[in-house]
Short mmCIF file of N, CA and C in Angstrom, two decimals:
data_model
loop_
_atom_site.label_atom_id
_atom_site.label_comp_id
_atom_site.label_asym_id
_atom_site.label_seq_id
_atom_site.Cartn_x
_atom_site.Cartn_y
_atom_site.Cartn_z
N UNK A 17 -153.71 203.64 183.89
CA UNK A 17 -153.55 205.07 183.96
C UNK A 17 -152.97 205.41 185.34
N UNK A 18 -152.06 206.07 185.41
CA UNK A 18 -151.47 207.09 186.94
C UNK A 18 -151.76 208.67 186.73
N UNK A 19 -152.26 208.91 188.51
CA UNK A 19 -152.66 210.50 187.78
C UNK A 19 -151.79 210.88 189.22
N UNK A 20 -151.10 211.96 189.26
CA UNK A 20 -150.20 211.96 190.36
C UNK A 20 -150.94 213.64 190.74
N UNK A 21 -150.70 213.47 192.30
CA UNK A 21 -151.46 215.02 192.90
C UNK A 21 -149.91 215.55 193.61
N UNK A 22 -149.78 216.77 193.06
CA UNK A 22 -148.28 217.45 194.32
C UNK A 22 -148.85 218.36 194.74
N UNK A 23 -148.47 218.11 196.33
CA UNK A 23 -148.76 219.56 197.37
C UNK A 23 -147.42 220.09 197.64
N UNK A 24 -148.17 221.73 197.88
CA UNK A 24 -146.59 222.65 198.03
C UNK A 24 -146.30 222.44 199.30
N UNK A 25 -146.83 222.15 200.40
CA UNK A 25 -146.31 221.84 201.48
C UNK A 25 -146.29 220.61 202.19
N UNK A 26 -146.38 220.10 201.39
CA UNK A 26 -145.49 218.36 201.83
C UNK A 26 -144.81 217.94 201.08
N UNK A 27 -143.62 217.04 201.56
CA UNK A 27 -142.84 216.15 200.52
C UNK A 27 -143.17 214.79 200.04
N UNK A 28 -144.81 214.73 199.75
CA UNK A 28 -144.92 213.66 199.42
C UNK A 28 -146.24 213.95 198.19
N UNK A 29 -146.02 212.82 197.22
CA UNK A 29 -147.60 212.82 196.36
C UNK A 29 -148.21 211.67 196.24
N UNK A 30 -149.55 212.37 195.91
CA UNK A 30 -150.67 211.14 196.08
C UNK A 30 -150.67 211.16 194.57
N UNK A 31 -150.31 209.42 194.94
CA UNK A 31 -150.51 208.89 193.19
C UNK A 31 -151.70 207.40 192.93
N UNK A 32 -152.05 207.82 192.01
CA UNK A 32 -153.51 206.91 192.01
C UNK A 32 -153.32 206.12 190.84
N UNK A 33 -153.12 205.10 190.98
CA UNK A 33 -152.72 203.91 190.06
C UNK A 33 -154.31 203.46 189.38
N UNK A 34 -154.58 203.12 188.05
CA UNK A 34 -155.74 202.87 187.50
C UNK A 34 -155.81 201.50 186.34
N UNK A 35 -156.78 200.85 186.74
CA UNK A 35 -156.76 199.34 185.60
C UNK A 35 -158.01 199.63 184.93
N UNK A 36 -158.26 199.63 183.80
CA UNK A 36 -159.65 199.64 183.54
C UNK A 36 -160.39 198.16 183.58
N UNK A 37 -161.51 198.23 184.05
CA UNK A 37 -162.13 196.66 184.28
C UNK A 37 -162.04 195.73 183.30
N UNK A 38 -162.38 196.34 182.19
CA UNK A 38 -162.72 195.52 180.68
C UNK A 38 -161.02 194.57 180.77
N UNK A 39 -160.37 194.85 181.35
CA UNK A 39 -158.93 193.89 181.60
C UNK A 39 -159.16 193.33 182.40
N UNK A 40 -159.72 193.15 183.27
CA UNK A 40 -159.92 191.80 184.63
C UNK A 40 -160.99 191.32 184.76
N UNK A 41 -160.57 189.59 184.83
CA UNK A 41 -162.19 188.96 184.76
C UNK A 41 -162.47 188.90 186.61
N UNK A 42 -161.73 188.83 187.31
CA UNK A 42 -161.56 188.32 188.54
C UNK A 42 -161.22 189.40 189.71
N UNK A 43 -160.00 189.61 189.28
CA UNK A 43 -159.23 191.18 190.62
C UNK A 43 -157.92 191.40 189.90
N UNK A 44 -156.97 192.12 190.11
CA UNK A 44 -155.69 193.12 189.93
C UNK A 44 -155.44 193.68 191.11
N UNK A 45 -154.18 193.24 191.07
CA UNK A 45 -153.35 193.69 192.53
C UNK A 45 -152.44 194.23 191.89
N UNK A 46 -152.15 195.59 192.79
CA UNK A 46 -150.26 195.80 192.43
C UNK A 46 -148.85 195.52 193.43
N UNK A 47 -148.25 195.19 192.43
CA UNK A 47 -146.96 194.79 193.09
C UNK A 47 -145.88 195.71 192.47
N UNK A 48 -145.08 196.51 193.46
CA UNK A 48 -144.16 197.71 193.76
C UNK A 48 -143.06 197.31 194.63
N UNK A 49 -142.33 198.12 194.32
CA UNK A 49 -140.91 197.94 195.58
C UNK A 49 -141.36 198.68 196.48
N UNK A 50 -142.50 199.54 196.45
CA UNK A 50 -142.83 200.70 197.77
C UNK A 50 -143.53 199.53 198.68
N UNK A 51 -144.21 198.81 198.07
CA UNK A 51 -145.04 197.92 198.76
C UNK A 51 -143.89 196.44 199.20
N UNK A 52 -143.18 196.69 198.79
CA UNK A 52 -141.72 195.38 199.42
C UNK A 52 -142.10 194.38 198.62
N UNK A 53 -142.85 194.53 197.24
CA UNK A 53 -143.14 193.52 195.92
C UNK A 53 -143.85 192.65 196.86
N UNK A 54 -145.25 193.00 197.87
CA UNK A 54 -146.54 192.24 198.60
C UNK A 54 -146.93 192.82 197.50
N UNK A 55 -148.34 191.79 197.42
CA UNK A 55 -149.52 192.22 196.21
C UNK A 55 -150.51 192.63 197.32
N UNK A 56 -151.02 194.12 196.62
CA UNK A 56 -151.96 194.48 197.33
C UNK A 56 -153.24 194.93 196.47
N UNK A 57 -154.25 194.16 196.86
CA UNK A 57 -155.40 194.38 196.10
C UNK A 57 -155.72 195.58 195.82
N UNK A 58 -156.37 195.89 194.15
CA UNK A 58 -156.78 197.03 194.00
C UNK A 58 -158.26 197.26 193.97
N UNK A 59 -159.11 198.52 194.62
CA UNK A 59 -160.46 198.40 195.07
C UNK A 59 -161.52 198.72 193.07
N UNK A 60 -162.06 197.71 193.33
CA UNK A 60 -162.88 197.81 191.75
C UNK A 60 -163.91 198.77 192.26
N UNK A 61 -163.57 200.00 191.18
CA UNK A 61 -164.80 201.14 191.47
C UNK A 61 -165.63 200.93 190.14
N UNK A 62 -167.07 200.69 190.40
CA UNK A 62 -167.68 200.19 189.53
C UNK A 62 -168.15 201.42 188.76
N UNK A 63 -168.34 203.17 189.28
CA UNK A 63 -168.56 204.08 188.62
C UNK A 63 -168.08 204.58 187.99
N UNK A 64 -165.94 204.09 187.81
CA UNK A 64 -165.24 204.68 186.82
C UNK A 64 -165.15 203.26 185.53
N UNK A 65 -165.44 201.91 186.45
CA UNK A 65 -165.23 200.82 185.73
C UNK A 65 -163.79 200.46 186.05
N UNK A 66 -163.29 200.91 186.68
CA UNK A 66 -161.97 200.51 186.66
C UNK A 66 -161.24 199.91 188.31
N UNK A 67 -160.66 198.80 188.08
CA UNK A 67 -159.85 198.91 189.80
C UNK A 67 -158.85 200.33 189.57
N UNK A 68 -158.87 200.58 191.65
CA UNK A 68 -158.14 201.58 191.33
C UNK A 68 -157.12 201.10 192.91
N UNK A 69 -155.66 201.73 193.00
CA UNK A 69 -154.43 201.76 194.52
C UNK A 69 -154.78 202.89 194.65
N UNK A 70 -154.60 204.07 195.54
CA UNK A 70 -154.20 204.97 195.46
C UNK A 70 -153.06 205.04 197.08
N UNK A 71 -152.42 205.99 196.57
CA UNK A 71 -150.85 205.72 197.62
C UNK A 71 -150.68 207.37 197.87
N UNK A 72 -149.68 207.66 199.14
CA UNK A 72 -148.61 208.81 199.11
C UNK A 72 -147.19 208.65 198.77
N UNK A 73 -146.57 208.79 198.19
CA UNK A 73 -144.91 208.27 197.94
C UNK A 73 -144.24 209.57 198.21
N UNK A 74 -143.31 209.80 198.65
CA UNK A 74 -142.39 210.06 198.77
C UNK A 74 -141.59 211.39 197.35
N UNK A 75 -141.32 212.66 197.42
CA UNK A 75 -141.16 213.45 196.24
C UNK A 75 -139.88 213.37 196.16
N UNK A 76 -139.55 213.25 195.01
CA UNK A 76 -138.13 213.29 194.14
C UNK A 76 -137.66 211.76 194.38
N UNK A 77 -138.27 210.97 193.66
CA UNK A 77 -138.01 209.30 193.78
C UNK A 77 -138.25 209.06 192.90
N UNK A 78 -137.91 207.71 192.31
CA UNK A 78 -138.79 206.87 191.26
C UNK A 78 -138.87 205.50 192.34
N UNK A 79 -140.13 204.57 191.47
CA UNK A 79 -140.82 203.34 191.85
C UNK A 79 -140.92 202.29 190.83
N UNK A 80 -140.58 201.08 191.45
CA UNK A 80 -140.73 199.90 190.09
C UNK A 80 -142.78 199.61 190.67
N UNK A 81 -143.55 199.60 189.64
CA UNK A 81 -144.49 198.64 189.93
C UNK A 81 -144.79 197.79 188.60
N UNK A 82 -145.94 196.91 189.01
CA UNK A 82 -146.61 196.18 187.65
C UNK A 82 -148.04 195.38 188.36
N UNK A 83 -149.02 195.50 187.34
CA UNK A 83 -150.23 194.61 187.73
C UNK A 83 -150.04 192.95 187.65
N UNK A 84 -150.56 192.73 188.60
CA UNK A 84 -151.19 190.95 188.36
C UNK A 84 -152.52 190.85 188.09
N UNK A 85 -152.89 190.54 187.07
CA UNK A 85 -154.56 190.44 186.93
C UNK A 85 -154.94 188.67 186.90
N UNK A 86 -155.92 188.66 187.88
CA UNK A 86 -156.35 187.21 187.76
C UNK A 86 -155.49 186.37 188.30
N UNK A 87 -154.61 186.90 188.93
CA UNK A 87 -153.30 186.09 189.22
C UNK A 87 -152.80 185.32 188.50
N UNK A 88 -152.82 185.85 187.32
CA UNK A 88 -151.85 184.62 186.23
C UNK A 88 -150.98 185.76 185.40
N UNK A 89 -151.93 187.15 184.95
CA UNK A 89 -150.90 187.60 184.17
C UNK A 89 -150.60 188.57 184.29
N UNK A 90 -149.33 188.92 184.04
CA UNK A 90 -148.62 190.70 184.46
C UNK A 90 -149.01 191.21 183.47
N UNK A 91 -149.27 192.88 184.02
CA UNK A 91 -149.77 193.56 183.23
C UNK A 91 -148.53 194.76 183.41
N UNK A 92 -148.31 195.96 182.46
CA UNK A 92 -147.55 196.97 182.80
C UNK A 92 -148.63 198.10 182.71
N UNK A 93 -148.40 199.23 182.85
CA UNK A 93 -149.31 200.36 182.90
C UNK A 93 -148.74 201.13 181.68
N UNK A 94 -149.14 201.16 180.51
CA UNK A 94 -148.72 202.57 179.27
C UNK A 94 -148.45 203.31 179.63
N UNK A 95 -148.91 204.36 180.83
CA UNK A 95 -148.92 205.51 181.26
C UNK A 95 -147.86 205.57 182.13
N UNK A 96 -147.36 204.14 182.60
CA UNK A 96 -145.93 204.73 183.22
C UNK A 96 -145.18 205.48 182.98
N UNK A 97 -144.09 206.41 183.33
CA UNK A 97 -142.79 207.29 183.16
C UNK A 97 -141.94 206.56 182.16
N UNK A 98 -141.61 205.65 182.74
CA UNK A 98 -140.34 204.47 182.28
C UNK A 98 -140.90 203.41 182.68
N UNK A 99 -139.84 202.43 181.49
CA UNK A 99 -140.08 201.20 181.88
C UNK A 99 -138.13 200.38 182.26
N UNK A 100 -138.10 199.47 182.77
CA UNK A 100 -136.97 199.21 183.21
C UNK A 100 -136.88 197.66 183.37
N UNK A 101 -136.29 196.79 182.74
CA UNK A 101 -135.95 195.53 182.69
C UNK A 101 -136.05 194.88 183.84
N UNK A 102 -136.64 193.86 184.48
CA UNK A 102 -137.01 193.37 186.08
C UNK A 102 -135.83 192.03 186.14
N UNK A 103 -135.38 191.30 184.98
CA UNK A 103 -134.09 190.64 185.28
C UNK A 103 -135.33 188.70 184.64
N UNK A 104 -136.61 189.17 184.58
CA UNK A 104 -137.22 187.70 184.33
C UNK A 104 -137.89 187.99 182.88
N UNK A 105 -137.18 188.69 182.11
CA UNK A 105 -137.40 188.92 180.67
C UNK A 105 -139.01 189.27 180.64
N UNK A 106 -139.01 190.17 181.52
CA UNK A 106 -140.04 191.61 181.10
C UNK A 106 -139.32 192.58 181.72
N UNK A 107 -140.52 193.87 181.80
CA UNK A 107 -140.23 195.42 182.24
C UNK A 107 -140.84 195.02 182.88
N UNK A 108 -140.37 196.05 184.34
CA UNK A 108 -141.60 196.70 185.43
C UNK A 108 -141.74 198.15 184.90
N UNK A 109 -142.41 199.07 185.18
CA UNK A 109 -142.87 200.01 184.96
C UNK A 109 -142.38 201.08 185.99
N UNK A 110 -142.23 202.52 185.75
CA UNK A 110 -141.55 203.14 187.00
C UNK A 110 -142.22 204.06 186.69
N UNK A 111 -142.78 204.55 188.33
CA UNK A 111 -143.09 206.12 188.48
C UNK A 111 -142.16 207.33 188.90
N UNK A 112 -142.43 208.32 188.48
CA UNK A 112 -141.38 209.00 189.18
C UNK A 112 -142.06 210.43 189.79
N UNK A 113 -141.77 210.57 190.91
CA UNK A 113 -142.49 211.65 191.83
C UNK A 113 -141.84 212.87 191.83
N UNK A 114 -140.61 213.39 190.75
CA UNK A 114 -139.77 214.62 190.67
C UNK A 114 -140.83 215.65 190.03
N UNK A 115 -141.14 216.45 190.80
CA UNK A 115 -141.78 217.85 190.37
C UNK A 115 -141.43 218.68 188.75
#
């Protein structure tokens, strides 16, 4: 799940990237072009059940990301915007921060 926050006086939004646990036996990191495709761990909140990123990006952009769970398998997010061909015969997933 992504739930995106816009403020009227900044050019940027806080977007909160979401895994639900019942998908990871181990951890889920995401890997993004915002992040220079580093995997960065996502924090497991045990009261929603779910790992969660949360970020500021940048308004009127789009973003490639995708999960690694367990470090073996990519995951995409449903709730992405778009999805967009990564060139290793999957999608990455794209957000897009246009108001």
């Amino acid at each position: 799940m992504i739930n995106k926050r816009y403020f009227k006086t900044k050019d940027e939004v806080e977007v909160t990237f979401e895994l639900p646990a019942a998908e990871v036996e181990k951890a889920a990191v995401l890997v993004a072009d915002f992040l220079d495709w580093q995997p960065v761990e996502m924090k497991k909140v045990v009261k929603s059940k779910s790992y969660k990123f949360k970020t500021r990006l940048p308004k009127d952009r789009e973003f490639e990301f995708r999960y690694l769970v367990d470090n073996e398998k990519w995951v995409n997010d449903p709730h992405a915007d778009h999805f967009k061909p990564n060139g290793f015969g999957d999608d990455n997933g794209l957000i897009t921060t246009y108001q």
